[in-house]
PDB file of C-alpha atoms and ligand atoms in Angstrom:
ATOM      1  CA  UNK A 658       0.000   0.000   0.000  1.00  0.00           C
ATOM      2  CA  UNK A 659       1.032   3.394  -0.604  1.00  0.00           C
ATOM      3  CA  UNK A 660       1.086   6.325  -3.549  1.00  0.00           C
ATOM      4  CA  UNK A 661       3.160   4.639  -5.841  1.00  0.00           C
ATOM      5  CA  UNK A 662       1.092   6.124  -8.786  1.00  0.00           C
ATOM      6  CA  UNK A 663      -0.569   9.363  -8.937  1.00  0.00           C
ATOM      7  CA  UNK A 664      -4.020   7.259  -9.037  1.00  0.00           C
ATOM      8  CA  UNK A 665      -3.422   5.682  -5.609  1.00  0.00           C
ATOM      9  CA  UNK A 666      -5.248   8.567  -3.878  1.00  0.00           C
ATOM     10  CA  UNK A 667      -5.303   7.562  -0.035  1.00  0.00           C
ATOM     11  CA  UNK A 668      -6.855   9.980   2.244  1.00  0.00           C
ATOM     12  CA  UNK A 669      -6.442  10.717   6.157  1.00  0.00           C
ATOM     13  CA  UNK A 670      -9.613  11.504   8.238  1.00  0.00           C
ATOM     14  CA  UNK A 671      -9.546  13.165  11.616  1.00  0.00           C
ATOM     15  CA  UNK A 672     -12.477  14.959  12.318  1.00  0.00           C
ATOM     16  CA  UNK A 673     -15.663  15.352  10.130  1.00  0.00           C
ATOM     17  CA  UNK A 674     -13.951  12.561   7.603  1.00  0.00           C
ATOM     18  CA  UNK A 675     -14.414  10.158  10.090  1.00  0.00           C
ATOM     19  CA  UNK A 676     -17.878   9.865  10.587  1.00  0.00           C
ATOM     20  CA  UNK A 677     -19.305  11.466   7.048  1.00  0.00           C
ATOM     21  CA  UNK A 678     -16.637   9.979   4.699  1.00  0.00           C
ATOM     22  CA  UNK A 679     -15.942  11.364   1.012  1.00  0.00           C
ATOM     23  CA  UNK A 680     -17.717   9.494  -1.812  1.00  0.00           C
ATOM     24  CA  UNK A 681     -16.339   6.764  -3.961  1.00  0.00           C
ATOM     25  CA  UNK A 682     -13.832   5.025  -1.437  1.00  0.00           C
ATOM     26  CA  UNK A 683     -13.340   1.170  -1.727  1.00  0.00           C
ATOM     27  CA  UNK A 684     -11.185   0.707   1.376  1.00  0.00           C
ATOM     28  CA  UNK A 685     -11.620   2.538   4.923  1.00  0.00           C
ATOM     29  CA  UNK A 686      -8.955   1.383   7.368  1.00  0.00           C
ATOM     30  CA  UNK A 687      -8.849   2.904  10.795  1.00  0.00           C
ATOM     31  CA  UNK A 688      -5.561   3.827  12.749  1.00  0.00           C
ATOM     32  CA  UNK A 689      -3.445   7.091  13.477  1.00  0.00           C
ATOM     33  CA  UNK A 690      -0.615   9.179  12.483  1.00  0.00           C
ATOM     34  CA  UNK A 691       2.043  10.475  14.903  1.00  0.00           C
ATOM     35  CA  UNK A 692       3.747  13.769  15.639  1.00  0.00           C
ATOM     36  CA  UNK A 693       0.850  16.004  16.295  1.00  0.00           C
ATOM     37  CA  UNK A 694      -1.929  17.049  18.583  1.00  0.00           C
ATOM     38  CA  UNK A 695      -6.341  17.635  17.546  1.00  0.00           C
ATOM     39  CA  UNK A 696      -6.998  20.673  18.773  1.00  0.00           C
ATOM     40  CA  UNK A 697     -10.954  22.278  18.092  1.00  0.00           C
ATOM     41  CA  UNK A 698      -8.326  25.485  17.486  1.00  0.00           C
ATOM     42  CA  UNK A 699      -9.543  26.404  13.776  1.00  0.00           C
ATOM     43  CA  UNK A 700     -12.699  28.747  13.315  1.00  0.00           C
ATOM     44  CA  UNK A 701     -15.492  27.653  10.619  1.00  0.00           C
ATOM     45  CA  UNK A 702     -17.639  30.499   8.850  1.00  0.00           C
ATOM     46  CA  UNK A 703     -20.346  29.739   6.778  1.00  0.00           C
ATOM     47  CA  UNK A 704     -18.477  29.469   3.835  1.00  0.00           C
ATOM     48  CA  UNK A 705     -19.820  28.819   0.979  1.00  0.00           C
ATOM     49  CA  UNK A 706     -20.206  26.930  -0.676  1.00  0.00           C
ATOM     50  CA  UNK A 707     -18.036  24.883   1.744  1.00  0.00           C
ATOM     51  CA  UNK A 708     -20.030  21.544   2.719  1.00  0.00           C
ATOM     52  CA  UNK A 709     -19.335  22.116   7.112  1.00  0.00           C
ATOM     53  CA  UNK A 710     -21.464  25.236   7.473  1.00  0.00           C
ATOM     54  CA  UNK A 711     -21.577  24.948  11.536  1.00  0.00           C
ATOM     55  CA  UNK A 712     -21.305  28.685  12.450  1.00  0.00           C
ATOM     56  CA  UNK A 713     -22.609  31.821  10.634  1.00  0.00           C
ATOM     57  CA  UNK A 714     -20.491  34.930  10.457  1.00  0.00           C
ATOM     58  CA  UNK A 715     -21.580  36.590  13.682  1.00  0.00           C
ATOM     59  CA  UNK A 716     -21.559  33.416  15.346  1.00  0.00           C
ATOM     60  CA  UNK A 717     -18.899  31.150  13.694  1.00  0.00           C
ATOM     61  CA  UNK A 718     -18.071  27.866  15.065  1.00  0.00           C
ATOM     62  CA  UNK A 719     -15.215  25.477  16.075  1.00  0.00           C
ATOM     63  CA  UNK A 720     -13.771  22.883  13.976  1.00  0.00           C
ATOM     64  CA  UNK A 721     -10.762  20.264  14.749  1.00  0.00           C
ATOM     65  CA  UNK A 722      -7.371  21.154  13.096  1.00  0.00           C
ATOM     66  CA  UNK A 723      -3.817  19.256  13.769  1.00  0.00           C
ATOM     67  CA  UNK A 724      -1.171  21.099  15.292  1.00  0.00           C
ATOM     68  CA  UNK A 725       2.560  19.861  15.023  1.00  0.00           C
ATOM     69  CA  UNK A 726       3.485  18.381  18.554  1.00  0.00           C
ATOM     70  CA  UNK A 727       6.899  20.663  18.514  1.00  0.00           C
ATOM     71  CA  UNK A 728       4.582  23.460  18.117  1.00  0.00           C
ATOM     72  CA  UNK A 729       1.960  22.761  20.154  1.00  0.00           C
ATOM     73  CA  UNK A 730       4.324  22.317  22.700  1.00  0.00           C
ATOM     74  CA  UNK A 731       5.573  26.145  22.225  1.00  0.00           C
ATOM     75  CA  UNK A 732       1.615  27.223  22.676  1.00  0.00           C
ATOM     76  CA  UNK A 733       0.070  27.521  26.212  1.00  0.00           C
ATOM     77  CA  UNK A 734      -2.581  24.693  25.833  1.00  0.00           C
ATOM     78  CA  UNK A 735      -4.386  24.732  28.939  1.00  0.00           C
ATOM     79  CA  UNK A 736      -5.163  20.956  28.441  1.00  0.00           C
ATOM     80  CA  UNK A 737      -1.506  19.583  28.822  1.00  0.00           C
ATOM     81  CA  UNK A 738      -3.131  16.047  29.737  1.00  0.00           C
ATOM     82  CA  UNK A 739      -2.660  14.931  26.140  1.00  0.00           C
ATOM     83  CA  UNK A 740       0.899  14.596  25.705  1.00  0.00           C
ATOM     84  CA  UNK A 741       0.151  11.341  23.131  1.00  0.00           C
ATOM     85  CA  UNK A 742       0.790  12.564  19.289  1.00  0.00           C
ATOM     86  CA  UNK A 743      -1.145   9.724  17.669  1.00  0.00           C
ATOM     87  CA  UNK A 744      -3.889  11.298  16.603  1.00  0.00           C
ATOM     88  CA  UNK A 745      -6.457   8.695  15.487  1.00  0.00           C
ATOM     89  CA  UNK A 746      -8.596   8.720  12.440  1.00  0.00           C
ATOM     90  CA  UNK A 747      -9.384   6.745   9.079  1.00  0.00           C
ATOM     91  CA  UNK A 748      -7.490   6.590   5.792  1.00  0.00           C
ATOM     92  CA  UNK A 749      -9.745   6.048   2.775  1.00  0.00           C
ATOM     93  CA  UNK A 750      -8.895   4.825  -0.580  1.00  0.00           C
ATOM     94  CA  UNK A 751      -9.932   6.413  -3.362  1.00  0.00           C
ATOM     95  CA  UNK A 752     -11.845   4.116  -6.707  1.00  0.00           C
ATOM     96  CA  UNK A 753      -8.395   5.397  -9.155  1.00  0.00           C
ATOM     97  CA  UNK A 754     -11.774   6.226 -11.948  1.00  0.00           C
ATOM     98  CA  UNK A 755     -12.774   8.990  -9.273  1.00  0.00           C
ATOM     99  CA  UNK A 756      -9.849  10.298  -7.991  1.00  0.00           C
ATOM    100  CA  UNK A 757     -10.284  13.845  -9.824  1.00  0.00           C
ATOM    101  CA  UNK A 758     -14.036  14.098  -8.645  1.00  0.00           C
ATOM    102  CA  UNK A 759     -13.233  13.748  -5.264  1.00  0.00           C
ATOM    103  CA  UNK A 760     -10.023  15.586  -4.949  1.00  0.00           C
ATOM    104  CA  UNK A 761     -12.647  18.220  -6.413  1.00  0.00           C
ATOM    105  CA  UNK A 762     -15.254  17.750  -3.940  1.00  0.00           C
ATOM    106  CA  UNK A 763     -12.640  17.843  -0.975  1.00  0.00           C
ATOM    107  CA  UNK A 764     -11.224  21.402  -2.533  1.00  0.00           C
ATOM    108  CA  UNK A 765     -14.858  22.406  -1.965  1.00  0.00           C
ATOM    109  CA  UNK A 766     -15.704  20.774   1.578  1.00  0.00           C
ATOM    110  CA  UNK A 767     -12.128  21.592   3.298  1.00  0.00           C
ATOM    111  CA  UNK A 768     -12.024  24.904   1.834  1.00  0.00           C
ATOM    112  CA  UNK A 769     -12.231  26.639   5.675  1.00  0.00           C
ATOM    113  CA  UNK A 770      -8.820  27.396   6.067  1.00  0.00           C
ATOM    114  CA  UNK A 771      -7.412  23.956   5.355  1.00  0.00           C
ATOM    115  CA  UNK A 772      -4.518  23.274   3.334  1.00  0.00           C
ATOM    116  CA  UNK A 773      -3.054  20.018   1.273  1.00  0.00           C
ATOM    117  CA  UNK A 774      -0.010  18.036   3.463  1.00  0.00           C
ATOM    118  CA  UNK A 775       1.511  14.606   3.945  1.00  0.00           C
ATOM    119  CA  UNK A 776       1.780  11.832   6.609  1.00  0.00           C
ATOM    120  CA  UNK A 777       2.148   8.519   7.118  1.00  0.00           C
ATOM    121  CA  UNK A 778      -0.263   6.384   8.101  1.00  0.00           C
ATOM    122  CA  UNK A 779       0.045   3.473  10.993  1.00  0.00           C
ATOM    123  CA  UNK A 780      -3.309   0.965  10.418  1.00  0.00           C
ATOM    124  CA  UNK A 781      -4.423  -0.458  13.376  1.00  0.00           C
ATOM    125  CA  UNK A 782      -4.203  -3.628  12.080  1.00  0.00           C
ATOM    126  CA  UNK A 783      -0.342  -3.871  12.289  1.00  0.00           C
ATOM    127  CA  UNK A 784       0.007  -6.945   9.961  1.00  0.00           C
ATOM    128  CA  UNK A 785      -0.946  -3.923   7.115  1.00  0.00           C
ATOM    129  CA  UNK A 786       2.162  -1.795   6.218  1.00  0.00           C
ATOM    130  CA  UNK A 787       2.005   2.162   6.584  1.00  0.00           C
ATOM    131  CA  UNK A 788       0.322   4.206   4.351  1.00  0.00           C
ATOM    132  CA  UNK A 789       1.125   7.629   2.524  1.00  0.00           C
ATOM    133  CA  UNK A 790      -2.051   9.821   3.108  1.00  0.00           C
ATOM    134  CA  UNK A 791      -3.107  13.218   2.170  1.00  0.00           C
ATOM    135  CA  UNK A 792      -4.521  15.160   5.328  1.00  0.00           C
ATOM    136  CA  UNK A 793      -6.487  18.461   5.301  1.00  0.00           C
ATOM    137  CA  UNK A 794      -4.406  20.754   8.119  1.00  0.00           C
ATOM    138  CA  UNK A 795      -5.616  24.020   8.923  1.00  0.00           C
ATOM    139  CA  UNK A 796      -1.955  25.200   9.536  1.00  0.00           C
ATOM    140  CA  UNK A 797      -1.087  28.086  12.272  1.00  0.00           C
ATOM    141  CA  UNK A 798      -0.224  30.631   9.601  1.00  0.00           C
ATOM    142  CA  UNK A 799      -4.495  30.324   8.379  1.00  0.00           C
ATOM    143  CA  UNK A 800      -6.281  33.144   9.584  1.00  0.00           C
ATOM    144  CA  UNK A 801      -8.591  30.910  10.858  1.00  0.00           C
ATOM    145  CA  UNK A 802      -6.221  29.357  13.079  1.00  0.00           C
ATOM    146  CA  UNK A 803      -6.582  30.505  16.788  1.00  0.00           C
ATOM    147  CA  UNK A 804      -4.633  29.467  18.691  1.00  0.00           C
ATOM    148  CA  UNK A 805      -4.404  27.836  22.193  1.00  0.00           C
ATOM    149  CA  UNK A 806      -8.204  27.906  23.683  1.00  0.00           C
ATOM    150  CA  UNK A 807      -9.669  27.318  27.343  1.00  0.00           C
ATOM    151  CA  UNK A 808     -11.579  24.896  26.585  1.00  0.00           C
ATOM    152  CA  UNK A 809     -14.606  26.046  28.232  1.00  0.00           C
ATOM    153  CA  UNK A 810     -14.715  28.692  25.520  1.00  0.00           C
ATOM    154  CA  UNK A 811     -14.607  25.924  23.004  1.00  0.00           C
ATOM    155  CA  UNK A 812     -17.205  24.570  24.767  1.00  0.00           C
ATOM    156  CA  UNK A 813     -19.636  27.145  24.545  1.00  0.00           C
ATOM    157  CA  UNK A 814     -18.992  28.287  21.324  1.00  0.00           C
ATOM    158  CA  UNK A 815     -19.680  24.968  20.091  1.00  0.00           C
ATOM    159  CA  UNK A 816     -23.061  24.838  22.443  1.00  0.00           C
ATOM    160  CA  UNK A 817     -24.544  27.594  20.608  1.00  0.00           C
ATOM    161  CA  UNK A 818     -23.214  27.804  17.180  1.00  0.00           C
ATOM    162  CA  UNK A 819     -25.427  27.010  14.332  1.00  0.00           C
ATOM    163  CA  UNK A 820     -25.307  27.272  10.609  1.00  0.00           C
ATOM    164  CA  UNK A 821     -27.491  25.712   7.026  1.00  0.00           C
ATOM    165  CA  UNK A 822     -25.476  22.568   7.721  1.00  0.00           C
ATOM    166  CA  UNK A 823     -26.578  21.823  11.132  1.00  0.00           C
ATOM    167  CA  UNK A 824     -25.285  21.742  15.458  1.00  0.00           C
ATOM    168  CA  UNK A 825     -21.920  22.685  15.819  1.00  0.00           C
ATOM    169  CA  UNK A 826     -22.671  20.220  18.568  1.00  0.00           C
ATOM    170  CA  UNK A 827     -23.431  17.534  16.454  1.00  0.00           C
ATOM    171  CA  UNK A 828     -20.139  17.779  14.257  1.00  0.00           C
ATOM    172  CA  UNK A 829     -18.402  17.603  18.376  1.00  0.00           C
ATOM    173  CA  UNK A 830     -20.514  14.778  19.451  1.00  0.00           C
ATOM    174  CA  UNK A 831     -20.503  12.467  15.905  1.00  0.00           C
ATOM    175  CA  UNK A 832     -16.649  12.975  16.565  1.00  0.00           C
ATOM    176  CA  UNK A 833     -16.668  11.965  19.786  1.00  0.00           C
ATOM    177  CA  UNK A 834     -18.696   8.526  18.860  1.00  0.00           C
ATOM    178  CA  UNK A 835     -16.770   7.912  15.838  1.00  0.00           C
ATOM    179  CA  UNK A 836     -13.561   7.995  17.773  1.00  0.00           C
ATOM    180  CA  UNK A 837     -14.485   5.685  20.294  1.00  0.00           C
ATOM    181  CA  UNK A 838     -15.354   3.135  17.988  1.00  0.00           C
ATOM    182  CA  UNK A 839     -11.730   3.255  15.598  1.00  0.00           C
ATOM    183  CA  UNK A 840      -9.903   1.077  18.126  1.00  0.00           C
ATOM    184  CA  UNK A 841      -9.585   0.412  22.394  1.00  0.00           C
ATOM    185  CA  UNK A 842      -6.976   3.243  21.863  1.00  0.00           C
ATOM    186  CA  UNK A 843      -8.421   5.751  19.823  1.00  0.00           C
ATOM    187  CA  UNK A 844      -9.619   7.566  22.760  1.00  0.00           C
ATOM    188  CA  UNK A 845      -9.041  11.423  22.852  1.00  0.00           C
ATOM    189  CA  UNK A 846      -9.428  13.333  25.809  1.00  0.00           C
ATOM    190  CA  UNK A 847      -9.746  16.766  24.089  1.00  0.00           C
ATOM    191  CA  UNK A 848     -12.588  15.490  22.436  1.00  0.00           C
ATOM    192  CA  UNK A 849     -13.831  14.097  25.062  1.00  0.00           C
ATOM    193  CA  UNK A 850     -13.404  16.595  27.946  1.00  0.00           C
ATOM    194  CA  UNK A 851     -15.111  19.324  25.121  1.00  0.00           C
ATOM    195  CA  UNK A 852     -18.080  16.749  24.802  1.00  0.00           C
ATOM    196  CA  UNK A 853     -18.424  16.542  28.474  1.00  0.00           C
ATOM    197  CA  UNK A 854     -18.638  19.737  28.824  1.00  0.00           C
ATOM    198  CA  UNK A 855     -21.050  20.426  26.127  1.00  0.00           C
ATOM    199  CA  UNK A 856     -23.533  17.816  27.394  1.00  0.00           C
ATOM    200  CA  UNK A 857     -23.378  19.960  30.700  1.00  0.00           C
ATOM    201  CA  UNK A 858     -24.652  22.528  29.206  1.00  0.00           C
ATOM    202  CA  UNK A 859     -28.015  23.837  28.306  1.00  0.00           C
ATOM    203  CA  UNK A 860     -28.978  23.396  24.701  1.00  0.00           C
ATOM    204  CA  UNK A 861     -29.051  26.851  23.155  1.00  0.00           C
ATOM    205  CA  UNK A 862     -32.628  28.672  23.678  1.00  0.00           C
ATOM    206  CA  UNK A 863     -33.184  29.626  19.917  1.00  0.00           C
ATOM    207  CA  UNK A 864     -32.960  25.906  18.858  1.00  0.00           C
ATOM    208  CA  UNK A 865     -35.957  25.375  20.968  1.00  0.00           C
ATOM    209  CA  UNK A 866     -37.450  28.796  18.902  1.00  0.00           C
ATOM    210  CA  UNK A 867     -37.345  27.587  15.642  1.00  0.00           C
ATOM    211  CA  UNK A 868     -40.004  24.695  15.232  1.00  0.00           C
ATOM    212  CA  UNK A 869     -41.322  25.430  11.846  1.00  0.00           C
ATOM    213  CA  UNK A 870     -38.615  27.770  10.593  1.00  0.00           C
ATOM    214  CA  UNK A 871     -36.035  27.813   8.127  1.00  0.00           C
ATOM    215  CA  UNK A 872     -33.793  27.199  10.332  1.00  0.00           C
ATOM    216  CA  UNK A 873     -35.702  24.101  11.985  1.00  0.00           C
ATOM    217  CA  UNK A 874     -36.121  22.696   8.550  1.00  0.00           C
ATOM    218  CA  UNK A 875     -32.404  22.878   7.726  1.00  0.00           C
ATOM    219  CA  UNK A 876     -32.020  20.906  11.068  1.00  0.00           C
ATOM    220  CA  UNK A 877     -34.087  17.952   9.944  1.00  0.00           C
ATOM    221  CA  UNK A 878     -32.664  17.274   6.556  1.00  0.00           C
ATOM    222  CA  UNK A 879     -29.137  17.736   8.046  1.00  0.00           C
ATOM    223  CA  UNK A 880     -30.155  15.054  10.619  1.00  0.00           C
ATOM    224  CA  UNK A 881     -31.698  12.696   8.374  1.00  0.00           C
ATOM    225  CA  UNK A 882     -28.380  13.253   6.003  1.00  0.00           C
ATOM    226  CA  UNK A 883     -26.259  12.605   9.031  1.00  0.00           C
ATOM    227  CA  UNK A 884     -27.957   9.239   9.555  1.00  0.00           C
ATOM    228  CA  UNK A 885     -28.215   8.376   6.486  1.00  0.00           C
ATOM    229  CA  UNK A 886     -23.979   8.601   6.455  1.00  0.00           C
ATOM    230  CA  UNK A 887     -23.866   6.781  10.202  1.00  0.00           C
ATOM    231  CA  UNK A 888     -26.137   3.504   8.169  1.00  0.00           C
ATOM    232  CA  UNK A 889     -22.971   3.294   5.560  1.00  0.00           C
ATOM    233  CA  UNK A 890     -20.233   3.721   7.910  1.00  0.00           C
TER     234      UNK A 890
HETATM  235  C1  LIG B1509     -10.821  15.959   8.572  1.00  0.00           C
HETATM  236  O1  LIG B1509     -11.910  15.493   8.905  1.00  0.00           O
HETATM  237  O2  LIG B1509      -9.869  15.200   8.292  1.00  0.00           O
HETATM  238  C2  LIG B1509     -10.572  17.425   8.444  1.00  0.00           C
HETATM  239  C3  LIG B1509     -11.366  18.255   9.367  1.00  0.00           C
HETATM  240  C4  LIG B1509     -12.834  18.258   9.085  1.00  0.00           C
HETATM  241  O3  LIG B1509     -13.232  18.380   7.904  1.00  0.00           O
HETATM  242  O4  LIG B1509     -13.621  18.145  10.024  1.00  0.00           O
END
């Protein structure tokens, strides 16, 4: 396995990729790369026509980037407790006929601040060799990069941002669930402290508002999308 021609497209998955995967993949192997950290550091507009529309401009929300442990290191992270850099996600293969298409369609969907880089991948099945995997990073030079968080800000943020594509919530707590079922070791406390604390807290009053509104409709065929994605995963 590996990128031996320009049609062996493997990609690497660590937040929304996970749990609402790109079209046309034949192979979806879970396991982790090493040398950096998940942070929910990188800000998400409603961008379009960007496919994660979980904020709006006066509200944007929180999405997961990868920070570089030797960098991270250099930030003031208030959540030293993950000192691990495997960060755990899926690596898809890409049907060679529809590589194009879909390095099209991820242009589009990681267009928030993400750019292109390279990594190797470690399966979790360690009879399978490594893998070279492209991985959307939303590097610290991004404007949408913000650097270290408390993560009760994250937190709330998250609680009560909302945009056409659905909960920022949701995007948190489909990671979270995802995550947990990769591997016994694919836990990640960042995620999971953040989803902790969002359960604690109330669900944002003008969700309750909207029954029968735009916005209310927009939540129900996001939903029945999302489920739709959990059925083929
Ligand atoms: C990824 O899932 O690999 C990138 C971040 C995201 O789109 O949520």
């Amino acid at each position: 396995m590996g990128s031996d021609s320009p049609e062996d497209f493997w990609l690497f998955g660590y937040g929304s990729l996970i749990w609402k995967p790109p079209p046309h993949f034949d192979q979806r192997i879970p396991g982790y790369i090493q040398g950096y950290v998940r942070r929910f550091w990188q800000l998400v507009l409603n961008n379009f026509p960007s496919e994660d529309h979980r904020g709006t401009p006066e509200a944007p929300g929180r999405v997961v980037t990868l920070i570089e442990k030797s960098f991270w290191e250099t930030l003031d992270d208030p959540q030293r407790h993950t000192e691990k850099d495997h960060v755990w996600g899926v690596a898809y293969h890409i049907i060679p006929s529809k590589v194009r298409e879909v390095q099209e369609y991820l242009d589009i969907r990681e267009i928030n601040g993400y750019s292109i880089q390279y990594t190797p991948f470690h399966p979790a099945d360690s009879n399978l060799p490594d893998i070279h995997c492209l991985v959307y990073i939303g590097m610290p030079d991004n404007p949408q990069f913000l650097g270290a968080l408390h993560p009760q800000d994250i937190a709330e943020t998250i609680n009560s941002s909302i945009g056409p594509s659905g909960e920022n919530r949701e995007y948190l707590l489909h990671l979270e669930k995802a995550l947990e079922s990769l591997s016994t070791n694919s836990h990640d406390e960042h995620i999971t402290d953040l989803a902790r604390r969002v359960r604690a807290l109330a669900p944002p009053v003008r969700l309750s508002q909207l029954q029968g509104s735009t916005y209310a409709l927009k939540r129900v065929s996001s939903t029945e999308e999302q489920e739709e994605i959990e059925k083929e995963v």
